[in-house]
mmCIF file of C-alpha atoms in Angstrom:
data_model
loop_
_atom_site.group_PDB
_atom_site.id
_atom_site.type_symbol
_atom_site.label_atom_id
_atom_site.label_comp_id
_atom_site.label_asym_id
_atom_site.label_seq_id
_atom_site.Cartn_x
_atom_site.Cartn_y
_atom_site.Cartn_z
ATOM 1 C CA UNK A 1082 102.938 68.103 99.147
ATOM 2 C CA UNK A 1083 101.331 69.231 95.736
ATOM 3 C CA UNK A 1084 103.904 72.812 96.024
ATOM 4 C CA UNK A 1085 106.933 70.943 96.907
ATOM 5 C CA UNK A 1086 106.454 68.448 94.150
ATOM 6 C CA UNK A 1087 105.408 71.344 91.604
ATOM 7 C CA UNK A 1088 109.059 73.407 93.256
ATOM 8 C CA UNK A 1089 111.205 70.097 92.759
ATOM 9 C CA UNK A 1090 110.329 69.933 89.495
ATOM 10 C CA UNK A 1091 110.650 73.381 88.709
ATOM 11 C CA UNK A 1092 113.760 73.336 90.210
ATOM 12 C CA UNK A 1093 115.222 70.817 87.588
ATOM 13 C CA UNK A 1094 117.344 73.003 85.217
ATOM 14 C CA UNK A 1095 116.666 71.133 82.555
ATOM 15 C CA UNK A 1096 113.332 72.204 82.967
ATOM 16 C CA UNK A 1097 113.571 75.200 83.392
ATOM 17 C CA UNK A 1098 115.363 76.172 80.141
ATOM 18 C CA UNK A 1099 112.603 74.462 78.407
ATOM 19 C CA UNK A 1100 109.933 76.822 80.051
ATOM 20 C CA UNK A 1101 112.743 80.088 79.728
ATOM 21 C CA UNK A 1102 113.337 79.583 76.376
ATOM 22 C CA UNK A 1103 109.500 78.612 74.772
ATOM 23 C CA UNK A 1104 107.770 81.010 73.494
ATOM 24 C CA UNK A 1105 104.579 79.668 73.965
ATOM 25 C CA UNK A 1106 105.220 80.183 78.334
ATOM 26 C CA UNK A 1107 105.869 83.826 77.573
ATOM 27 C CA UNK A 1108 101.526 84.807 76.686
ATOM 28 C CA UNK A 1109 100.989 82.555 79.790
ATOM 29 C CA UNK A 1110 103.779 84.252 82.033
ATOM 30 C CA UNK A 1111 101.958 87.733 81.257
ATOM 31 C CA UNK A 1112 99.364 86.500 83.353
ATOM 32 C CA UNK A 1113 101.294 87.072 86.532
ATOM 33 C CA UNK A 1114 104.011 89.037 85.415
ATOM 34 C CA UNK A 1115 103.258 92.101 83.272
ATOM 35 C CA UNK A 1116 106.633 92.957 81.525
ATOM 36 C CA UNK A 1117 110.532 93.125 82.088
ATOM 37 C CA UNK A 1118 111.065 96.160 81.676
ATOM 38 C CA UNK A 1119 110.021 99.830 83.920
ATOM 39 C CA UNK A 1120 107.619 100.868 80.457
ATOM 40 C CA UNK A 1121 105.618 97.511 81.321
ATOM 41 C CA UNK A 1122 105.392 98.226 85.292
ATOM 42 C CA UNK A 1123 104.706 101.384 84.837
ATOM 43 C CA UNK A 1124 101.816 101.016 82.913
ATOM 44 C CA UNK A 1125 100.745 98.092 85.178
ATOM 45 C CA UNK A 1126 100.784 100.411 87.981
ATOM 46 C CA UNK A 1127 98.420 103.271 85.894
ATOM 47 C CA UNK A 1128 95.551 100.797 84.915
ATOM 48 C CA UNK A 1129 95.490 99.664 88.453
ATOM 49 C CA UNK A 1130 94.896 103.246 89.624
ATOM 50 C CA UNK A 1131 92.342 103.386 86.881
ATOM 51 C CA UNK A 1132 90.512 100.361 89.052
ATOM 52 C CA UNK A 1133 91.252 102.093 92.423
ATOM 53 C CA UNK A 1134 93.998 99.256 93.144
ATOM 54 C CA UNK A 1135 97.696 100.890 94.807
ATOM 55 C CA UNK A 1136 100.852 98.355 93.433
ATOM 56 C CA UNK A 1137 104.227 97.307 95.189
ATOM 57 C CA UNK A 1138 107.018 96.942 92.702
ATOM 58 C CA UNK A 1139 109.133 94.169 92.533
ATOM 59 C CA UNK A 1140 112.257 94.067 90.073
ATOM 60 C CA UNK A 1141 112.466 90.112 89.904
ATOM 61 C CA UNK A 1142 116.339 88.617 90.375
ATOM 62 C CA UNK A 1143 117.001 86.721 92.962
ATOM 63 C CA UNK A 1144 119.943 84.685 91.496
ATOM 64 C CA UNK A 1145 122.685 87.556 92.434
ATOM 65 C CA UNK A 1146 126.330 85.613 92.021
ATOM 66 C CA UNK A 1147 128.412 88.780 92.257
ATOM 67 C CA UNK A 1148 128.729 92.222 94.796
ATOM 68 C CA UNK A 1149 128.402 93.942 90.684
ATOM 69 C CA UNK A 1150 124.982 92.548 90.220
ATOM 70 C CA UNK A 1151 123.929 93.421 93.649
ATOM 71 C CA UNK A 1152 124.604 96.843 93.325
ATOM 72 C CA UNK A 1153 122.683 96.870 89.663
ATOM 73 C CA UNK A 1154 119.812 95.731 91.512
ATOM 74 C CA UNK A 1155 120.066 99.067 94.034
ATOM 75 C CA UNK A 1156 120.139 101.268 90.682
ATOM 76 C CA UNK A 1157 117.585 99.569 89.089
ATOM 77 C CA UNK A 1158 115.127 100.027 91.853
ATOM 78 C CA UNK A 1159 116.327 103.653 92.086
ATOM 79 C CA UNK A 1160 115.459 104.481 88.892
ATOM 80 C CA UNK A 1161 112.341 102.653 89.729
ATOM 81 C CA UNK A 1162 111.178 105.000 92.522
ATOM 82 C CA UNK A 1163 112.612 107.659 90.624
ATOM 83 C CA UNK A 1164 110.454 106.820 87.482
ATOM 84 C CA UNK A 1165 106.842 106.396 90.056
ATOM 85 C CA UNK A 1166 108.364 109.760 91.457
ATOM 86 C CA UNK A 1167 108.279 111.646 87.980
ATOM 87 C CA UNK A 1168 105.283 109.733 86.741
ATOM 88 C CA UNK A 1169 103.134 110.991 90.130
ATOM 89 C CA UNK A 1170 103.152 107.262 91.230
ATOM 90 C CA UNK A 1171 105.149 107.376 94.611
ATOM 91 C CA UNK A 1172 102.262 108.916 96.517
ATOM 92 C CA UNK A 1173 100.208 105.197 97.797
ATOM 93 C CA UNK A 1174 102.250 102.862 95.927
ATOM 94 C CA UNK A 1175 105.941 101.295 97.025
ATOM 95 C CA UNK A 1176 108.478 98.847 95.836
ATOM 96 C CA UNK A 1177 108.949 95.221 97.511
ATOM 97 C CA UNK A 1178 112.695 93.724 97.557
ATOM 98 C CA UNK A 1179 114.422 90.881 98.879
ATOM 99 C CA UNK A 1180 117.481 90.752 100.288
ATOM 100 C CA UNK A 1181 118.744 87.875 98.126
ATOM 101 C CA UNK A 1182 118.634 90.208 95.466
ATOM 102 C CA UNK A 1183 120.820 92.937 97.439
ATOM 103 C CA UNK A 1184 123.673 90.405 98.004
ATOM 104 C CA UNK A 1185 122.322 88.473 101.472
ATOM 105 C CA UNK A 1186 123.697 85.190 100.511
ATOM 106 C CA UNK A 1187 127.144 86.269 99.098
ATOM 107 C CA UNK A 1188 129.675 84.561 101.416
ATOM 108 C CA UNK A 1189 129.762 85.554 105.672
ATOM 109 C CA UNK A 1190 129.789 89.192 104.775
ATOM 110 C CA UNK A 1191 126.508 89.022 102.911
ATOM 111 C CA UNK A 1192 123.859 90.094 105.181
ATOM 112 C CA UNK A 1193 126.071 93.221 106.428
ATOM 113 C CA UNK A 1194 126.783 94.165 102.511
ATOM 114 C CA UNK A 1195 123.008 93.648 101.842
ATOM 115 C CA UNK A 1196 121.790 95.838 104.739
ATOM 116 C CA UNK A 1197 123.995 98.566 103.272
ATOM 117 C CA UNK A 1198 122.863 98.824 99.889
ATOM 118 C CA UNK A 1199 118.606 97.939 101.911
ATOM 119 C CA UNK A 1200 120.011 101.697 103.735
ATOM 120 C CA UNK A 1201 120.735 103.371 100.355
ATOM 121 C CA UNK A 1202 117.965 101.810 99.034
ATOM 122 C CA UNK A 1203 115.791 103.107 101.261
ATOM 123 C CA UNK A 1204 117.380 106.059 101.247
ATOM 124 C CA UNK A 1205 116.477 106.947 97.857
ATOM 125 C CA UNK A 1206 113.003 105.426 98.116
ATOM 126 C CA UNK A 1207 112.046 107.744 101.084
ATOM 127 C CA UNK A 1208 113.163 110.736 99.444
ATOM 128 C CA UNK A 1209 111.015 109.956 96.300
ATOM 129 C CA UNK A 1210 108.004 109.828 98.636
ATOM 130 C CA UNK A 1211 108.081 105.773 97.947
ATOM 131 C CA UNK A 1212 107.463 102.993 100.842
ATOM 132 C CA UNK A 1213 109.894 99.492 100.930
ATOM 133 C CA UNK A 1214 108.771 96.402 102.308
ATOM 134 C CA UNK A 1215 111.393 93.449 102.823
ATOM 135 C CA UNK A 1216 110.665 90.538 101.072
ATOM 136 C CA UNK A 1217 110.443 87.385 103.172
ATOM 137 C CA UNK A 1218 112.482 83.979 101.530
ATOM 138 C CA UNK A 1219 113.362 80.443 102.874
ATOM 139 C CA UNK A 1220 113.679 79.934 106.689
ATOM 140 C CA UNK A 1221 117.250 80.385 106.932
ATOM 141 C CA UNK A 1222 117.160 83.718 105.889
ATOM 142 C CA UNK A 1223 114.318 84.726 108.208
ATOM 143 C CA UNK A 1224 116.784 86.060 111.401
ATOM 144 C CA UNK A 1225 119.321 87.878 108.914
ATOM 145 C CA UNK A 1226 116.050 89.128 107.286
ATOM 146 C CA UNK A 1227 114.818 90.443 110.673
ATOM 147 C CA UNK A 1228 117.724 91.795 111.475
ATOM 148 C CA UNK A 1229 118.130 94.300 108.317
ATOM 149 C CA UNK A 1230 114.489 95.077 108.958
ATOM 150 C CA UNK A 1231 115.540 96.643 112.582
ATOM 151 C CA UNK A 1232 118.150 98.409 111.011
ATOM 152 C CA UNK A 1233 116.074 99.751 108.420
ATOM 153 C CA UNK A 1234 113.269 100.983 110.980
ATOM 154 C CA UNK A 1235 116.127 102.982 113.146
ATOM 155 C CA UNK A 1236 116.227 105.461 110.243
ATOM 156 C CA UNK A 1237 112.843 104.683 108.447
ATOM 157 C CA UNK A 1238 110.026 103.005 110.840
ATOM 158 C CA UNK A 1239 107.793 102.593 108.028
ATOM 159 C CA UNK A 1240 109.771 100.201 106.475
ATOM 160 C CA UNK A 1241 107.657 97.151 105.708
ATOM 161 C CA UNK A 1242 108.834 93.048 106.211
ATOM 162 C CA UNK A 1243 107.102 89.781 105.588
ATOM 163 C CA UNK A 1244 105.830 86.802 107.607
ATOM 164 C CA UNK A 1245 104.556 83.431 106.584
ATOM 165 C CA UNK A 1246 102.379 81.760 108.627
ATOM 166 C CA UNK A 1247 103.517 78.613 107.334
ATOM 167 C CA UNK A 1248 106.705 78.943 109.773
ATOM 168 C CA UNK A 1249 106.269 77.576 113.217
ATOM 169 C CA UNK A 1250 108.304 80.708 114.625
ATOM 170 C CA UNK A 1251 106.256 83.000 112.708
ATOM 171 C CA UNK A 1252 103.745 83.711 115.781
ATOM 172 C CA UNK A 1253 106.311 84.719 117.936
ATOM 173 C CA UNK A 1254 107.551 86.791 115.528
ATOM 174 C CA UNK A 1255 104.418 88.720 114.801
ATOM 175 C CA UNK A 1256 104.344 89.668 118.570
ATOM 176 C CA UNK A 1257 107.839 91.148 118.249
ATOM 177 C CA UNK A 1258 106.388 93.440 115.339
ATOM 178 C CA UNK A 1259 102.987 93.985 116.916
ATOM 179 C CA UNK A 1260 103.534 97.405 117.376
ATOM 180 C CA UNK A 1261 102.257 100.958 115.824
ATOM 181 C CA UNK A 1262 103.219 102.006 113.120
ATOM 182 C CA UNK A 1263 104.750 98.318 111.833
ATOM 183 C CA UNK A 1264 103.663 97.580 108.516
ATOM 184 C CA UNK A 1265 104.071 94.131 108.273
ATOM 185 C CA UNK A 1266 102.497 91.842 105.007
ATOM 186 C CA UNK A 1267 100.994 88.489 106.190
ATOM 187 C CA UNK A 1268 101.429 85.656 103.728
ATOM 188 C CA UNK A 1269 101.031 81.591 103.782
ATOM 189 C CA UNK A 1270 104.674 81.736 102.321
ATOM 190 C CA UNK A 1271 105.310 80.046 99.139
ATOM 191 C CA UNK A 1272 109.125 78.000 99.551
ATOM 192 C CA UNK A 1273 109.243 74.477 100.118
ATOM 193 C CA UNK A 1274 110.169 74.184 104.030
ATOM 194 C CA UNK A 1275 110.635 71.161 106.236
ATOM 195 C CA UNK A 1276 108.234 69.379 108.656
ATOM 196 C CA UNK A 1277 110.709 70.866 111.827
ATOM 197 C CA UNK A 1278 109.906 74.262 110.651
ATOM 198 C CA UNK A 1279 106.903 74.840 109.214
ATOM 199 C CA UNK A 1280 103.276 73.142 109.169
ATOM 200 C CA UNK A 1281 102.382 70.684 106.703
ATOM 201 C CA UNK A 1282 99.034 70.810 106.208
ATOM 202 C CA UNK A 1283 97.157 73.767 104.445
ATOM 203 C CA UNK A 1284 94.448 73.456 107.707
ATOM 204 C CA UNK A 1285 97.635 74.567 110.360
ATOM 205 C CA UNK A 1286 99.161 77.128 107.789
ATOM 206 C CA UNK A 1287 95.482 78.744 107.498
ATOM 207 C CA UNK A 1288 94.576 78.793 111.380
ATOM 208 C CA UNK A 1289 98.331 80.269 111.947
ATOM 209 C CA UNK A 1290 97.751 82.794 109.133
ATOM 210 C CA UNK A 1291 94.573 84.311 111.393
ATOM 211 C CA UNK A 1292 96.350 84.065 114.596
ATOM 212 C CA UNK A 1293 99.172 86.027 113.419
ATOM 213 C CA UNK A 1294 96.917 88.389 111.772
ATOM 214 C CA UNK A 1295 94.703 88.647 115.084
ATOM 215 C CA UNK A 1296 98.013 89.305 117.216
ATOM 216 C CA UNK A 1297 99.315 92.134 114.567
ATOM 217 C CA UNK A 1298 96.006 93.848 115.154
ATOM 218 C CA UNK A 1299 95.777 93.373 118.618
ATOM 219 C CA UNK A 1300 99.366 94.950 119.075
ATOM 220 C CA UNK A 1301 98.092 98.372 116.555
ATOM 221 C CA UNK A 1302 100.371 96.907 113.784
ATOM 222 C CA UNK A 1303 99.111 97.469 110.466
ATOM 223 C CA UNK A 1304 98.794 94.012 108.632
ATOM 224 C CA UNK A 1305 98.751 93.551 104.868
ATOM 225 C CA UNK A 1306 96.723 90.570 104.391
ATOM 226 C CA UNK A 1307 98.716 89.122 101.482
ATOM 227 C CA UNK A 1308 95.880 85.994 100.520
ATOM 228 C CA UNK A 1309 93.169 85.143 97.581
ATOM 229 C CA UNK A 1310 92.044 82.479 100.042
ATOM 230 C CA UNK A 1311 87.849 83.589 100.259
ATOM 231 C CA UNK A 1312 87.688 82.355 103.753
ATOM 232 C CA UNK A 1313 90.533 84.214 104.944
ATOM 233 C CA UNK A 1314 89.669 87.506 103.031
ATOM 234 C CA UNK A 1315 86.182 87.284 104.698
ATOM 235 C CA UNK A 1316 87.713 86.833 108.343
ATOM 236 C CA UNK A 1317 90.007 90.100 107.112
ATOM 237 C CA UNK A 1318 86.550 91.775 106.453
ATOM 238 C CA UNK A 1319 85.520 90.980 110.280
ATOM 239 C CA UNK A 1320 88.545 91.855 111.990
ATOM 240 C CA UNK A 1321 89.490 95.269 109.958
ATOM 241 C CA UNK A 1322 85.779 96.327 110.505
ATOM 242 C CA UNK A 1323 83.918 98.684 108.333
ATOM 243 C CA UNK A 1324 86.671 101.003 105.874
ATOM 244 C CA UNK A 1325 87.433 103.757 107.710
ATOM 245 C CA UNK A 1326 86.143 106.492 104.856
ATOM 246 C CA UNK A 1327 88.656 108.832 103.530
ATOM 247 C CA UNK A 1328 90.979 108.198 107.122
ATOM 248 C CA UNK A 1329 93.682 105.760 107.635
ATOM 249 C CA UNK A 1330 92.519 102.007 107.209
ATOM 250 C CA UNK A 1331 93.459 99.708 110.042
ATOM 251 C CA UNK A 1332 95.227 97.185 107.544
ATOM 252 C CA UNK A 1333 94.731 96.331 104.173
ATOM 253 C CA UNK A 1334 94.592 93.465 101.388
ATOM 254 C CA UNK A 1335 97.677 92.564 98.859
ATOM 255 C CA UNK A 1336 97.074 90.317 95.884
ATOM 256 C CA UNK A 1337 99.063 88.907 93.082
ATOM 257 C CA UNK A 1338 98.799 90.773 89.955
ATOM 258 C CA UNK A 1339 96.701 88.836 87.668
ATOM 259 C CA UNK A 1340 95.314 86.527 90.370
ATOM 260 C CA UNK A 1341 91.164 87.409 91.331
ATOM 261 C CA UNK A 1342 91.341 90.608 90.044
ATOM 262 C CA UNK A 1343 87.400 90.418 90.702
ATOM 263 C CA UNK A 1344 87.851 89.641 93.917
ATOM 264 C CA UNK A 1345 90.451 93.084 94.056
ATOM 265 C CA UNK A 1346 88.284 95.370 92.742
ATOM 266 C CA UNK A 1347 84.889 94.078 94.656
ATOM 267 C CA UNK A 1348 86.971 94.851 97.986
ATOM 268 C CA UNK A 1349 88.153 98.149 96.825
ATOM 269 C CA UNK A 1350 84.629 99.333 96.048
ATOM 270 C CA UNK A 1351 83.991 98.383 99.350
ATOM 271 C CA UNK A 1352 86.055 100.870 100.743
ATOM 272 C CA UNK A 1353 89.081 98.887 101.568
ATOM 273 C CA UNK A 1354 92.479 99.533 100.732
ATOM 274 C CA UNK A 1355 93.927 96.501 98.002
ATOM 275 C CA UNK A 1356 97.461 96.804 96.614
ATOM 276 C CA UNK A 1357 98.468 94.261 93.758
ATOM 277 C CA UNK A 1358 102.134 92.655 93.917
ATOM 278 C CA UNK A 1359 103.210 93.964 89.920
ATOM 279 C CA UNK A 1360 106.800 92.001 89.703
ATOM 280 C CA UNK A 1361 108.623 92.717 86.495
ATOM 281 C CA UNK A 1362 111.864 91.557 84.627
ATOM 282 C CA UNK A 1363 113.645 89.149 82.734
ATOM 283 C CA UNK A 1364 114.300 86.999 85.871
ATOM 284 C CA UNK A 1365 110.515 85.824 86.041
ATOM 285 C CA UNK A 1366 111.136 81.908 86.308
ATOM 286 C CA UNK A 1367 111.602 81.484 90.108
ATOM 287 C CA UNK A 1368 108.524 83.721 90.692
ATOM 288 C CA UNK A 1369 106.477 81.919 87.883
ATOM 289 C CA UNK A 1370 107.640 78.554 89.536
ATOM 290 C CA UNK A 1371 106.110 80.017 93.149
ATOM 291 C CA UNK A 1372 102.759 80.888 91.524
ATOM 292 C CA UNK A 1373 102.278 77.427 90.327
ATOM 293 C CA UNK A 1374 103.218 75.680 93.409
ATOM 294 C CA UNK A 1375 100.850 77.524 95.318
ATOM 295 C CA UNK A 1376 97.464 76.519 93.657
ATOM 296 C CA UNK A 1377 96.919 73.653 91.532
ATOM 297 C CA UNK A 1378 94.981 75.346 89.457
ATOM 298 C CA UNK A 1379 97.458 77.512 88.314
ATOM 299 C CA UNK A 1380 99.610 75.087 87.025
ATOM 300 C CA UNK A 1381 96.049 74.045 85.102
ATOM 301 C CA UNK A 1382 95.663 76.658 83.254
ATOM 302 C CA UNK A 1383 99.228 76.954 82.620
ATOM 303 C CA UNK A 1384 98.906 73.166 80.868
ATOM 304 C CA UNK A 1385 95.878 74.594 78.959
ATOM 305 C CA UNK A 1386 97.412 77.253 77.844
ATOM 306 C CA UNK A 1387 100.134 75.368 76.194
ATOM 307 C CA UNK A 1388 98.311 73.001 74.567
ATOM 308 C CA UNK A 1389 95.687 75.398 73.377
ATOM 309 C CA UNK A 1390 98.482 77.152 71.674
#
């Protein structure tokens, strides 16, 4: 109840050109959001290495309007990969994308268009030695989603996708990708969703979360526990086992960028793999908004922040 209030609000456009155009939301933003621009990713992505954190990239924009834009978005996140490439970055780290972004929603011939630039996408992305995952969005995008996803894998099986737990289909469709070699991330999922298709309370999300995590493991998948939640990062701990050294891990644990960056680097030393979600770009609001609805304390010390300023 608390996100979908926070979202509705958020969703207001009146206010959300007061929160655009303040500048006192911009030292608060750079909390979660590290830059627009490559420069600012880029040397996101370097400190984490310095902490023994991998990244996934995400160029934020999800409010494509035009086929132009959508194709801007392919270039931009080529000369993203390109840029890790020449910076030694691909090797570990990889770029996140949603298909909104790429067109999806532009009229019937959306989802086709979008899995066309996802192929030269990937494409590009593969041949810079840099992993995609597919961004998950609202439930009515989740089949169309899927769908790009096994077009993706036909060329590149390492192609990554999303699931929320907070979807009633969601088990089901962790069995369908409960196989080797899938990388899928597991998330709560973060878009305000009706009572027919998704849980309600935060108890149900949570106990789908870990049965969707158990059934990804069970099938040899390899799960990217995308949570800051302590209890379910210590049921991670039990079910990955002990790190597997300097061989491949079994899964491994995504955070937010900015968000229990203790908690990141204590897991890490551990011997874990952790990758940190760095989004950049000038299209932060609809992210931001996310991030706010998820925890109330977030939107606490955004408040604070404010009026401390």
């Amino acid at each position: 109840m608390f996100g979908q209030l926070v979202l509705g609000v958020a969703g207001n456009g009146s206010v959300r050109s007061v929160v655009t155009r303040s500048g006192l939301s911009r030292p608060v933003v750079c909390r979660f959001v590290p830059g627009e621009d490559v420069e600012a990713a880029l040397g996101a992505v370097t400190a984490l290495r310095t902490r023994g954190l991998r990244a996934t990239l995400d160029v934020l924009g999800e409010d494509v309007t035009d086929p132009a834009q959508a194709d801007a978005t392919v270039e931009a996140y080529s000369q993203l990969v390109d840029r890790l490439a020449d910076a030694g970055l691909a090797e570990g780290d990889e770029v996140s994308v949603k298909l909104s972004a790429l067109g999806q929603a532009l009229g019937p011939d959306g989802p086709r268009a979008a899995t066309e630039r996802a192929h030269r996408l990937v494409e590009r992305a593969t041949a810079r030695g840099v992993d995609v995952t597919l961004d998950m969005e609202g439930s009515a995008t989740v089949d169309a989603t899927l769908e790009t996803l096994r077009s993706l894998r036909a060329d590149v099986p390492r192609v990554g996708c999303v699931l929320q737990s907070m979807l009633h289909r969601t088990l089901a469709d962790a069995r369908d990708l409960a196989h080797p070699g899938s990388r899928v991330r597991l998330v709560k999922g973060a878009y305000a969703e009706p009572a027919p298709v998704a849980h309600q309370h935060r108890a149900d999300v949570d106990r789908a979360w870990v049965r969707c995590l158990r059934v990804l493991l069970d099938g040899g998948a390899y799960p990217m526990a995308g949570t800051h939640d302590p209890r379910l990062v210590a049921i991670t701990e039990e079910l990955l086992g002990e790190p597997a050294g300097a061989g491949e891990p079994r899964g491994e644990f995504q955070m937010l960028y900015g968000i229990r960056t203790d908690e990141q680097e204590r897991l890490a030393a551990a011997g874990h793999r952790v990758r940190v979600y760095v989004p950049f770009g000038t299209d932060w609001y609809g992210y931001f908004s996310r991030r706010l609805a998820e925890r109330p304390a977030n939107l606490a010390f955004f408040a604070r922040s404010l009026v401390s300023r």
